[in-house]
Amino acid sequence: MIKNDLFLRALKGETVERPPVWMMRQAGRYLPDFMKLKEKYDFFTRCRTPELAAEITTMPIEQVGTDAAILFSDILVVPQAMNVEIEMKPGVGPFLPNPVRSPLDVNDIIVPDVYEELGYVYDAIKLTKERLNDEVPLIGFAGSPWTILCYLVQGQGSKNFDKAKEFCFKRPDAAQVLLQKITDTTIAYLKGKVKAGVDAIQIFDSWGGLLSPTDYQTYSWKYIQQIIDALKDEIPVIAYGKGCWFALKEMSQSGAAALGVDWTCSAINARYLSGGQITLQGNFDPSRLYSTPQEIKKMTTQMIDEFGKDRYIANLGHGILPDIPVRNAQAFVDAVKEYKPR
Amino acid sequence: MIKNDLFLRALKGETVERPPVWMMRQAGRYLPDFMKLKEKYDFFTRCRTPELAAEITTMPIEQVGTDAAILFSDILVVPQAMNVEIEMKPGVGPFLPNPVRSPLDVNDIIVPDVYEELGYVYDAIKLTKERLNDEVPLIGFAGSPWTILCYLVQGQGSKNFDKAKEFCFKRPDAAQVLLQKITDTTIAYLKGKVKAGVDAIQIFDSWGGLLSPTDYQTYSWKYIQQIIDALKDEIPVIAYGKGCWFALKEMSQSGAAALGVDWTCSAINARYLSGGQITLQGNFDPSRLYSTPQEIKKMTTQMIDEFGKDRYIANLGHGILPDIPVRNAQAFVDAVKEYKPR
């Protein structure tokens, strides 16, 4: 039994005293203790060393007091396991020396034995669960197949992932083969996470909002739905799609336990578009954490007023930015914890 | 009298035989003749030399047959005139050696005499009008004050313009002073364009979609509304906000003649959100021009079916990409011209 089960109760749609709160990328660079480990170990070493991953994962629980932990890892460990070389370049982000650019490249992508290739993730989950000692739930995650494809084809981060979209529109058949390989791997990977002990799963579709509603169905949602179908009877799944306001209705009927929304979709729009019943998660603009702690508290309270305290998980609308002062993140978390319904 | 007045009639909401068509960035790198001039003259030389600007502006009219011309220029000529040094770095885009980062920097920004600083734009308009010989209308444009601020503060293009947003949330008063200076300059600049002979104005809010609906009102829309108010009795104004679906209702009540939408907002959503009466412009995903000409024609026809032929201007949802084959752009334009209402 998890002692602080606010997050899990919100996922079930139960009435709660106040909304639970966590922050995307909460185990990240805004924490001084994270920066100390960052200086000593490179990115993928931190991901691959269960002791480090567990230590980083629990930092925000101990230091800012969020109501859920999310495993320190990266969406790109999945394509790494699929035979793709991926580096994390300081100041640049993900970089692929050999991006996928042709149907032949797609042939080289394998669907791996996840227990063999990603065992370190499962070890990290088990160790983290021990360290958390049932205080708060642990979230596991994966990128959406479309978002993974974006990196595989583009070869690095991008404003519009034009090369990824070019590949899909020029080579739709190869794109579908690639997306299915990623989907199959992701399902196996996440089933392993469930076995290892996570309490919920979040799927990050960070780049779904680059697609038109029609193309979103074809290149992104179809595959996310497969993942949800494969997991929903075992564990609550949160589907987060940045910029995917246009798909909220379909997403709400998918079997997902909750939907993540970004700050461009107001609470009233999100409730309306998702049909009003499903639990929503979001949507504080991460840049808004540059405001004063006092302003942050005021805006956070207003956000909860707008979403309502039930069927709601307070979060940012995307990952926390690296140079946010800890006291500002703390103001956000505290405002949720101090929330009194009007 | 302009011979092909389809575009102007669509802006007035009149019944037309078929929708007019033009493409954002239609005078751009996908045209081989543009590339020849690009090799000889740097970016701002092309903007500042009326003969070159006029030649480039008329290229897509002669070569792909769009129903409107848009002056070859850049949104950043406005801040250049405001005492800001801006370079266009090949392969990088705009670059500011001294970005605006403090209230003191804002003090250094001037509201210039636009006729003195931007006379070359007006000369280009006059020359272009001569060359166009009243065949099609000429569109003048400006960036929205928020979008200009994004570049001034960030110092270059960006995925999320985090430094620009940081500036606004840390220094809201200085941000408002800067936005008002940009607004005042833009109004004077566009009034000069009207005098010089443009037939319509488009305001590009390329980065409005990075803001929450509330912050959009505060940092972007408030200033666009000032610009529309100052111009709407003289000339039709098109307000284009990338990612600004959430503001379409307010935008539809602003006095703008038309609203530009991107491809993430379907025709049915755009009509619903904008109240159903105002002329809409858009919204083909520019990456979709990587498809085959046959596919492009099919999807373009479907787009018009969805928007309807009246109160509609066929366009892309953002600028055309540099490496699109001319025949693909041609397929898009032809599909609109061949459109037969069902």
XYZ file of C-alpha atoms in Angstrom:
684
model
C 0.000 0.000 0.000
C 1.317 3.382 -0.994
C 1.060 5.905 1.821
C 0.467 9.012 -0.270
C -1.986 7.676 -2.843
C -3.445 11.019 -3.942
C -1.984 10.603 -7.422
C -3.413 7.100 -7.879
C -6.799 8.178 -6.539
C -6.892 11.124 -8.945
C -6.113 8.696 -11.775
C -9.141 6.639 -10.721
C -11.280 9.778 -10.671
C -11.907 9.538 -6.913
C -12.735 12.568 -4.792
C -9.600 13.944 -3.155
C -8.806 16.543 -0.498
C -6.566 18.401 -2.945
C -5.065 17.563 -6.342
C -1.790 15.635 -6.413
C 1.207 17.435 -7.910
C 4.331 16.424 -9.798
C 6.382 18.139 -12.493
C 7.531 16.782 -15.820
C 11.365 16.604 -15.705
C 11.170 17.117 -11.942
C 14.348 15.049 -11.531
C 16.359 17.538 -13.515
C 18.877 20.297 -13.853
C 17.121 22.872 -11.669
C 18.141 20.743 -8.640
C 21.681 21.518 -7.368
C 22.184 17.879 -6.274
C 21.319 16.738 -9.797
C 23.947 19.107 -11.188
C 26.569 17.567 -8.898
C 25.878 14.111 -10.346
C 25.732 15.599 -13.842
C 29.284 16.866 -13.447
C 30.515 13.399 -12.481
C 28.586 11.117 -14.841
C 27.438 11.576 -18.420
C 23.779 11.401 -19.328
C 23.439 7.783 -20.373
C 25.666 6.603 -17.500
C 23.143 8.181 -15.151
C 20.345 6.379 -17.001
C 22.163 3.033 -17.061
C 23.368 2.918 -13.462
C 20.453 1.852 -11.268
C 21.953 3.434 -8.121
C 22.287 6.816 -9.871
C 18.875 6.625 -11.534
C 17.241 5.737 -8.210
C 19.064 8.528 -6.387
C 18.037 11.106 -8.995
C 14.453 9.826 -9.163
C 13.916 10.307 -5.442
C 15.542 13.763 -5.233
C 12.406 15.807 -6.005
C 10.370 13.733 -3.539
C 12.808 14.571 -0.778
C 13.634 18.097 -1.877
C 10.442 19.674 -3.203
C 7.885 17.141 -2.007
C 6.020 16.090 -5.129
C 3.267 13.478 -4.783
C 4.704 11.079 -7.347
C 8.139 10.065 -8.550
C 8.980 9.544 -12.206
C 11.865 7.290 -13.076
C 14.981 9.135 -14.224
C 15.547 7.826 -17.730
C 15.036 8.993 -21.295
C 12.616 8.212 -24.095
C 15.624 7.487 -26.337
C 16.790 4.413 -24.407
C 14.141 2.550 -26.437
C 15.626 3.289 -29.884
C 19.099 2.703 -28.450
C 17.932 -0.823 -27.652
C 16.660 -1.065 -31.239
C 20.156 -0.836 -32.684
C 20.338 2.933 -33.122
C 23.379 4.866 -31.959
C 22.338 7.921 -29.954
C 24.597 10.345 -28.120
C 23.577 13.085 -25.733
C 25.661 16.093 -26.725
C 26.096 18.693 -23.986
C 24.332 21.902 -25.002
C 22.802 20.250 -28.069
C 20.742 17.330 -26.803
C 20.210 14.034 -28.589
C 22.387 13.431 -31.629
C 22.314 10.478 -34.016
C 25.422 10.007 -36.167
C 23.405 7.814 -38.567
C 19.809 8.962 -38.715
C 17.145 6.887 -40.450
C 16.622 8.317 -43.923
C 15.558 5.438 -46.169
C 13.500 2.247 -46.147
C 16.824 0.356 -46.022
C 17.713 2.146 -42.790
C 14.363 1.008 -41.389
C 15.336 -2.600 -42.137
C 18.326 -2.226 -39.819
C 16.117 -1.314 -36.883
C 15.431 -4.330 -34.713
C 12.717 -5.208 -32.215
C 14.942 -6.281 -29.333
C 14.540 -8.524 -26.315
C 13.810 -5.721 -23.876
C 14.873 -7.731 -20.833
C 18.276 -8.229 -22.370
C 18.776 -4.700 -23.702
C 16.948 -2.634 -21.100
C 17.448 -4.681 -17.956
C 19.157 -1.706 -16.348
C 15.862 0.188 -16.441
C 14.067 -2.608 -14.610
C 16.856 -2.777 -12.042
C 16.552 0.981 -11.543
C 12.801 0.624 -10.991
C 13.268 -2.097 -8.362
C 15.914 -0.094 -6.538
C 13.833 3.078 -6.701
C 10.794 1.284 -5.317
C 12.931 0.127 -2.387
C 14.201 3.645 -1.763
C 10.734 5.170 -2.055
C 9.562 2.738 0.626
C 5.936 3.069 -0.509
C 5.837 6.774 0.343
C 4.655 7.879 -3.134
C 3.872 6.081 -6.399
C 6.447 5.666 -9.155
C 5.665 6.598 -12.758
C 7.319 4.807 -15.673
C 7.257 6.288 -19.132
C 7.998 5.984 -22.818
C 7.980 8.297 -25.796
C 5.212 7.912 -28.342
C 6.298 6.054 -31.477
C 5.851 9.251 -33.523
C 8.031 11.263 -31.160
C 10.720 8.576 -31.276
C 10.515 8.533 -35.079
C 11.020 12.308 -35.071
C 14.435 11.896 -33.437
C 15.381 8.800 -35.433
C 14.846 10.555 -38.750
C 15.754 14.135 -37.890
C 18.873 12.991 -36.058
C 18.563 15.706 -33.404
C 16.096 18.114 -31.829
C 14.362 20.519 -34.192
C 11.790 23.287 -34.346
C 9.557 21.547 -36.858
C 11.149 18.116 -37.454
C 10.886 18.798 -41.171
C 13.049 15.827 -42.152
C 10.913 13.465 -40.069
C 7.763 14.722 -41.715
C 9.398 14.637 -45.140
C 10.242 10.969 -44.560
C 6.638 10.155 -43.612
C 5.130 11.971 -46.577
C 7.652 10.646 -49.080
C 7.914 7.132 -47.649
C 4.624 6.467 -45.861
C 5.021 2.683 -46.052
C 8.499 2.674 -44.531
C 7.324 5.127 -41.875
C 4.533 2.758 -40.864
C 6.967 -0.165 -40.633
C 9.254 1.914 -38.421
C 6.398 3.119 -36.233
C 5.159 -0.444 -35.758
C 8.626 -1.632 -34.747
C 8.838 1.161 -32.185
C 5.330 0.350 -30.960
C 6.087 -3.360 -30.520
C 9.268 -2.559 -28.627
C 7.530 0.041 -26.491
C 4.741 -2.325 -25.487
C 7.220 -4.997 -24.423
C 9.351 -2.376 -22.680
C 6.424 -0.957 -20.708
C 5.079 -4.385 -19.767
C 8.505 -5.002 -18.294
C 8.245 -1.756 -16.338
C 4.902 -2.834 -14.933
C 6.432 -6.164 -13.852
C 9.353 -4.323 -12.288
C 6.920 -2.384 -10.147
C 5.902 1.025 -11.539
C 2.492 2.259 -10.420
C 1.497 4.224 -13.538
C 2.731 4.823 -17.068
C 2.959 8.083 -18.998
C 3.345 8.222 -22.766
C 5.048 11.395 -23.965
C 3.996 12.560 -27.402
C 6.128 15.671 -27.358
C 5.883 16.266 -31.112
C 2.341 15.120 -31.908
C 1.328 18.764 -32.166
C 3.409 19.171 -35.330
C 0.886 17.108 -37.280
C -2.505 17.964 -38.719
C -5.416 16.162 -37.032
C -5.616 13.696 -39.945
C -1.887 12.982 -40.019
C -1.877 12.735 -36.228
C -4.267 9.797 -36.479
C -2.140 8.124 -39.151
C 1.341 8.676 -37.752
C 0.863 9.053 -34.024
C -2.420 8.243 -32.344
C -2.931 4.852 -34.014
C 0.236 3.600 -32.318
C -0.406 5.222 -28.949
C -3.795 3.511 -28.956
C -2.068 0.143 -29.452
C 0.112 0.843 -26.427
C -2.844 1.885 -24.290
C -4.794 -1.218 -25.387
C -1.895 -3.424 -24.356
C -1.490 -1.842 -20.915
C -4.755 -0.391 -19.738
C -5.999 -3.500 -17.925
C -2.755 -3.745 -15.962
C -1.975 -0.167 -15.000
C -3.255 3.410 -15.330
C -1.882 5.106 -18.454
C -1.505 8.871 -18.889
C -1.386 10.093 -22.493
C 0.393 13.416 -22.838
C 0.439 15.064 -26.244
C 2.039 18.477 -26.524
C -0.061 20.608 -28.831
C -2.587 17.782 -29.319
C -5.670 19.680 -28.162
C -7.398 18.699 -31.412
C -7.261 14.999 -30.489
C -8.513 15.236 -26.891
C -11.898 13.750 -27.720
C -10.422 10.629 -29.289
C -7.840 10.400 -26.527
C -10.576 10.546 -23.876
C -12.206 7.442 -25.363
C -9.003 5.434 -25.555
C -8.907 3.742 -22.175
C -6.232 6.131 -20.898
C -6.729 6.944 -17.210
C -5.714 10.569 -17.710
C -4.719 13.043 -20.400
C -1.884 15.528 -20.131
C -2.425 18.960 -21.654
C -0.145 21.908 -22.275
C -0.717 25.556 -21.350
C -2.121 26.599 -24.713
C -5.235 24.574 -23.907
C -7.131 26.312 -21.104
C -8.856 24.242 -18.416
C -12.269 25.070 -19.845
C -11.209 24.055 -23.352
C -9.517 20.890 -22.095
C -12.566 19.825 -20.091
C -14.864 20.583 -23.020
C -12.725 18.879 -25.666
C -12.123 15.764 -23.525
C -15.791 15.355 -22.673
C -15.606 16.510 -19.057
C -15.197 13.119 -17.349
C -11.596 12.028 -17.711
C -8.821 13.049 -15.301
C -6.651 15.831 -16.761
C -3.046 16.643 -15.973
C -1.233 19.914 -16.525
C -0.773 22.653 -17.573
C 1.343 25.435 -16.006
C 3.585 27.135 -18.568
C 7.116 26.110 -17.447
C 8.345 29.606 -18.344
C 5.844 31.006 -15.862
C 8.145 29.618 -13.139
C 10.403 32.588 -13.933
C 7.826 34.790 -12.174
C 8.119 35.591 -8.454
C 7.145 32.847 -5.960
C 4.192 35.006 -4.937
C 2.962 35.301 -8.541
C 3.536 31.577 -9.065
C 1.387 30.703 -6.069
C -1.394 32.979 -7.218
C -1.406 31.570 -10.746
C -1.191 27.972 -9.526
C -4.218 28.447 -7.295
C -6.087 29.992 -10.189
C -5.160 27.030 -12.385
C -6.639 24.585 -9.863
C -9.756 26.729 -9.526
C -10.177 26.433 -13.276
C -9.560 22.683 -13.563
C -11.348 21.864 -10.304
C -9.750 19.805 -7.527
C -11.127 16.420 -8.649
C -10.179 14.406 -11.708
C -7.128 16.625 -11.863
C -3.355 16.246 -11.436
C -1.452 19.500 -11.076
C 1.646 19.582 -13.270
C 3.481 21.774 -15.711
C 2.440 21.771 -19.364
C 5.889 20.506 -20.400
C 9.225 19.804 -18.682
C 10.644 22.163 -16.062
C 13.368 24.409 -17.491
C 16.968 23.935 -16.329
C 17.555 27.334 -14.758
C 14.400 27.672 -12.671
C 15.274 28.537 -9.035
C 14.362 25.671 -6.674
C 12.316 28.074 -4.533
C 10.120 28.812 -7.560
C 9.475 25.116 -8.212
C 8.799 24.824 -4.488
C 6.260 27.653 -4.671
C 4.416 25.747 -7.400
C 4.329 22.499 -5.392
C 3.423 24.279 -2.156
C 0.571 26.177 -3.790
C -1.004 22.871 -4.830
C -0.487 21.333 -1.399
C -1.984 24.372 0.335
C -4.947 24.490 -2.028
C -8.327 24.973 -0.387
C -11.357 24.591 -2.642
C -13.421 27.788 -2.737
C -8.634 48.277 -60.934
C -6.882 45.019 -60.270
C -7.605 42.458 -62.965
C -7.494 39.330 -60.806
C -9.396 40.519 -57.746
C -10.348 37.102 -56.360
C -8.163 37.636 -53.301
C -9.677 41.034 -52.513
C -13.191 39.721 -53.053
C -12.556 36.806 -50.705
C -11.316 39.297 -48.102
C -14.628 41.127 -48.441
C -16.518 37.863 -48.021
C -17.986 38.027 -51.531
C -19.079 34.934 -53.450
C -16.312 33.758 -55.771
C -15.964 31.207 -58.558
C -13.115 29.512 -56.707
C -10.949 30.477 -53.724
C -7.867 32.617 -54.382
C -4.507 31.035 -53.612
C -1.107 32.255 -52.462
C 1.608 30.698 -50.335
C 3.387 32.152 -47.343
C 7.081 32.603 -48.311
C 6.073 32.045 -51.936
C 8.935 34.312 -53.053
C 11.506 31.981 -51.605
C 14.205 29.388 -51.855
C 12.159 26.697 -53.615
C 12.331 28.865 -56.775
C 15.537 28.328 -58.820
C 15.530 31.976 -59.959
C 15.420 33.091 -56.344
C 18.443 30.913 -55.598
C 20.385 32.594 -58.413
C 19.813 36.010 -56.827
C 20.552 34.557 -53.384
C 24.005 33.518 -54.577
C 24.768 37.038 -55.764
C 23.261 39.215 -53.015
C 22.988 38.701 -49.272
C 19.620 38.646 -47.567
C 19.279 42.238 -46.436
C 20.728 43.537 -49.719
C 17.857 41.774 -51.444
C 15.419 43.400 -49.003
C 16.978 46.861 -49.340
C 17.336 47.029 -53.114
C 13.929 47.896 -54.585
C 14.793 46.382 -57.994
C 15.716 43.057 -56.393
C 12.768 43.024 -54.007
C 10.371 43.785 -56.867
C 11.913 41.110 -59.071
C 11.666 38.476 -56.319
C 8.146 39.510 -55.338
C 6.817 38.978 -58.841
C 8.573 35.634 -59.439
C 5.845 33.390 -57.989
C 3.169 35.297 -59.904
C 4.963 34.625 -63.168
C 6.270 31.152 -62.312
C 3.563 29.378 -60.300
C 0.639 31.732 -60.885
C -0.550 32.682 -57.390
C -3.472 35.101 -57.095
C -1.649 37.602 -54.892
C 1.898 38.851 -54.504
C 3.507 39.447 -51.124
C 6.357 41.904 -50.918
C 9.772 40.271 -50.525
C 11.013 41.636 -47.224
C 11.406 40.467 -43.640
C 9.659 41.108 -40.355
C 13.036 42.050 -38.852
C 13.525 45.181 -40.973
C 11.283 46.870 -38.393
C 13.560 46.255 -35.363
C 16.577 47.066 -37.552
C 15.021 50.502 -38.028
C 14.587 50.684 -34.242
C 18.327 50.719 -33.629
C 18.848 46.958 -33.278
C 21.667 45.223 -35.114
C 20.399 42.088 -36.848
C 22.335 39.808 -39.175
C 20.979 36.981 -41.279
C 23.441 34.129 -40.836
C 23.409 31.551 -43.619
C 22.150 28.229 -42.258
C 21.256 29.791 -38.904
C 18.762 32.562 -39.617
C 18.437 35.827 -37.745
C 21.211 36.608 -35.269
C 21.476 39.570 -32.913
C 24.962 40.254 -31.531
C 23.394 42.327 -28.721
C 20.003 40.942 -27.762
C 17.668 42.840 -25.449
C 18.055 41.416 -21.956
C 17.327 44.240 -19.511
C 15.117 47.288 -19.049
C 18.191 49.388 -19.893
C 18.448 47.635 -23.258
C 14.798 48.533 -23.859
C 15.669 52.208 -23.321
C 18.075 52.024 -26.255
C 15.318 50.952 -28.623
C 13.959 53.899 -30.564
C 10.698 54.563 -32.369
C 12.137 55.755 -35.669
C 10.918 57.955 -38.505
C 9.828 55.074 -40.738
C 10.048 57.139 -43.924
C 13.667 57.863 -43.193
C 14.688 54.397 -42.040
C 12.445 52.205 -44.172
C 12.083 54.268 -47.340
C 13.581 51.399 -49.310
C 10.518 49.278 -48.492
C 8.192 51.932 -49.837
C 10.304 52.273 -52.966
C 10.133 48.500 -53.419
C 6.355 48.602 -53.116
C 6.034 51.326 -55.737
C 8.311 49.497 -58.140
C 6.541 46.196 -57.536
C 3.152 47.765 -58.193
C 4.493 49.032 -61.524
C 5.824 45.626 -62.438
C 2.619 43.883 -61.380
C 0.710 46.203 -63.719
C -2.522 45.624 -61.781
C -2.561 41.916 -62.623
C -2.869 40.765 -58.981
C -3.004 42.528 -55.599
C 0.100 43.141 -53.487
C 0.220 42.180 -49.812
C 2.363 44.090 -47.332
C 3.191 42.633 -43.957
C 4.723 43.016 -40.532
C 5.533 40.711 -37.644
C 3.398 40.938 -34.541
C 5.029 42.897 -31.713
C 5.279 39.683 -29.644
C 6.999 37.805 -32.461
C 9.473 40.663 -32.935
C 10.129 40.721 -29.182
C 10.866 36.984 -29.342
C 13.793 37.602 -31.703
C 14.959 40.781 -29.953
C 15.300 39.022 -26.617
C 16.228 35.501 -27.677
C 18.763 36.835 -30.159
C 18.046 34.105 -32.690
C 15.463 31.513 -33.687
C 14.459 29.015 -31.003
C 12.190 26.083 -30.284
C 10.471 27.694 -27.329
C 11.917 31.232 -27.087
C 12.560 30.576 -23.399
C 14.690 33.690 -22.915
C 11.978 35.875 -24.450
C 9.361 34.414 -22.137
C 11.732 34.651 -19.172
C 12.168 38.359 -19.909
C 8.401 38.919 -20.005
C 7.722 37.037 -16.791
C 10.662 38.547 -14.912
C 10.349 42.061 -16.324
C 6.714 42.495 -17.333
C 6.885 46.311 -17.215
C 9.924 46.527 -19.474
C 8.335 43.970 -21.827
C 5.235 46.135 -22.157
C 7.358 49.213 -22.912
C 9.213 47.279 -25.602
C 6.014 45.865 -27.091
C 4.464 49.329 -27.240
C 7.525 50.752 -29.012
C 7.345 47.945 -31.565
C 3.608 48.514 -31.954
C 3.979 52.254 -32.531
C 6.704 51.669 -35.100
C 4.700 48.932 -36.817
C 1.604 51.097 -37.136
C 3.602 53.936 -38.718
C 5.442 51.439 -40.918
C 2.241 49.822 -42.181
C 0.503 53.138 -42.770
C 3.461 53.984 -44.976
C 2.985 50.705 -46.839
C -0.658 51.556 -47.450
C 0.350 54.974 -48.812
C 2.962 53.323 -51.024
C 0.250 51.192 -52.570
C -0.193 47.735 -51.010
C -3.683 46.275 -51.337
C -3.823 44.275 -48.087
C -1.778 43.777 -44.929
C -0.907 40.556 -43.135
C 0.338 40.475 -39.553
C 2.481 37.421 -38.795
C 2.315 36.221 -35.211
C 4.584 33.257 -35.760
C 5.243 32.682 -32.056
C 1.902 33.592 -30.465
C 1.210 29.889 -30.003
C 3.980 29.648 -27.412
C 1.843 31.551 -24.923
C -1.081 30.481 -22.759
C -4.411 32.086 -23.726
C -4.110 34.540 -20.828
C -0.520 35.509 -21.590
C -1.378 35.737 -25.287
C -3.845 38.493 -24.485
C -1.282 40.323 -22.339
C 1.816 39.991 -24.493
C 0.531 39.569 -28.021
C -3.081 40.146 -28.902
C -3.430 43.518 -27.134
C -0.823 44.961 -29.503
C -2.112 43.265 -32.648
C -5.520 44.741 -31.865
C -3.945 48.222 -31.740
C -2.464 47.640 -35.177
C -5.759 46.401 -36.611
C -7.606 49.357 -35.083
C -5.171 51.760 -36.717
C -5.451 50.181 -40.168
C -8.803 48.497 -40.587
C -10.621 51.516 -42.055
C -7.928 51.976 -44.698
C -7.153 48.440 -45.830
C -8.087 44.777 -45.257
C -5.920 43.197 -42.537
C -5.209 39.476 -42.225
C -4.203 38.292 -38.755
C -2.169 35.093 -38.836
C -1.247 33.473 -35.540
C 0.604 30.175 -35.667
C -0.784 27.927 -32.952
C -3.292 30.590 -31.889
C -6.444 28.481 -32.337
C -7.441 29.374 -28.763
C -7.769 33.062 -29.665
C -9.778 32.713 -32.886
C -12.989 33.976 -31.310
C -11.404 37.206 -30.080
C -9.548 37.574 -33.362
C -12.791 37.235 -35.331
C -14.244 40.224 -33.483
C -11.221 42.449 -34.010
C -12.000 44.116 -37.314
C -9.539 41.918 -39.188
C -10.798 41.026 -42.665
C -9.460 37.477 -42.440
C -7.718 35.112 -40.071
C -4.852 32.817 -40.985
C -4.823 29.367 -39.401
C -2.265 26.586 -39.342
C -2.801 22.904 -40.146
C -3.330 21.775 -36.561
C -6.680 23.586 -36.616
C -9.036 21.706 -38.938
C -11.451 23.635 -41.149
C -14.395 22.600 -38.998
C -12.637 23.705 -35.801
C -11.478 26.962 -37.388
C -14.968 27.814 -38.636
C -16.483 26.930 -35.265
C -13.922 28.795 -33.171
C -14.031 31.914 -35.362
C -17.810 32.095 -35.347
C -18.400 30.915 -38.907
C -18.607 34.307 -40.649
C -15.085 35.647 -41.117
C -12.864 34.785 -44.104
C -10.246 32.172 -43.196
C -6.863 31.601 -44.797
C -4.758 28.455 -44.691
C -3.889 25.766 -43.788
C -2.016 23.112 -45.816
C 0.851 21.584 -43.849
C 3.967 22.828 -45.726
C 5.588 19.424 -45.162
C 2.700 17.852 -47.029
C 4.235 19.378 -50.195
C 6.800 16.556 -49.955
C 4.043 14.177 -51.095
C 3.556 13.383 -54.785
C 1.866 16.034 -56.979
C -1.077 13.664 -57.335
C -1.458 13.316 -53.551
C -1.038 17.079 -53.124
C -3.854 17.788 -55.561
C -6.145 15.336 -53.828
C -5.465 16.765 -50.380
C -5.772 20.365 -51.588
C -9.181 19.672 -53.086
C -10.237 18.023 -49.845
C -9.041 21.068 -47.891
C -11.203 23.381 -50.004
C -14.162 21.029 -49.643
C -13.743 21.330 -45.886
C -13.336 25.117 -45.710
C -15.849 25.792 -48.477
C -15.075 27.926 -51.546
C -16.378 31.219 -50.101
C -14.889 33.313 -47.315
C -11.748 31.313 -47.865
C -8.217 31.942 -49.146
C -6.221 28.811 -49.938
C -2.717 28.951 -48.502
C -0.235 26.910 -46.564
C -0.424 26.862 -42.771
C 3.086 28.358 -42.532
C 5.888 29.269 -44.939
C 6.820 26.993 -47.841
C 9.948 24.951 -47.088
C 13.145 25.664 -49.040
C 13.582 22.289 -50.718
C 10.063 21.715 -52.042
C 10.160 20.900 -55.781
C 8.544 23.676 -57.847
C 6.252 21.122 -59.492
C 4.840 20.270 -56.057
C 4.118 23.913 -55.237
C 2.606 24.133 -58.716
C 0.351 21.134 -58.002
C -0.952 22.929 -54.906
C -1.699 26.155 -56.804
C -3.198 24.292 -59.765
C -5.480 22.230 -57.559
C -6.984 25.424 -56.164
C -7.352 26.973 -59.613
C -9.003 23.835 -60.977
C -11.346 23.532 -58.023
C -14.963 22.799 -58.852
C -17.443 23.021 -55.985
C -19.221 19.685 -55.454
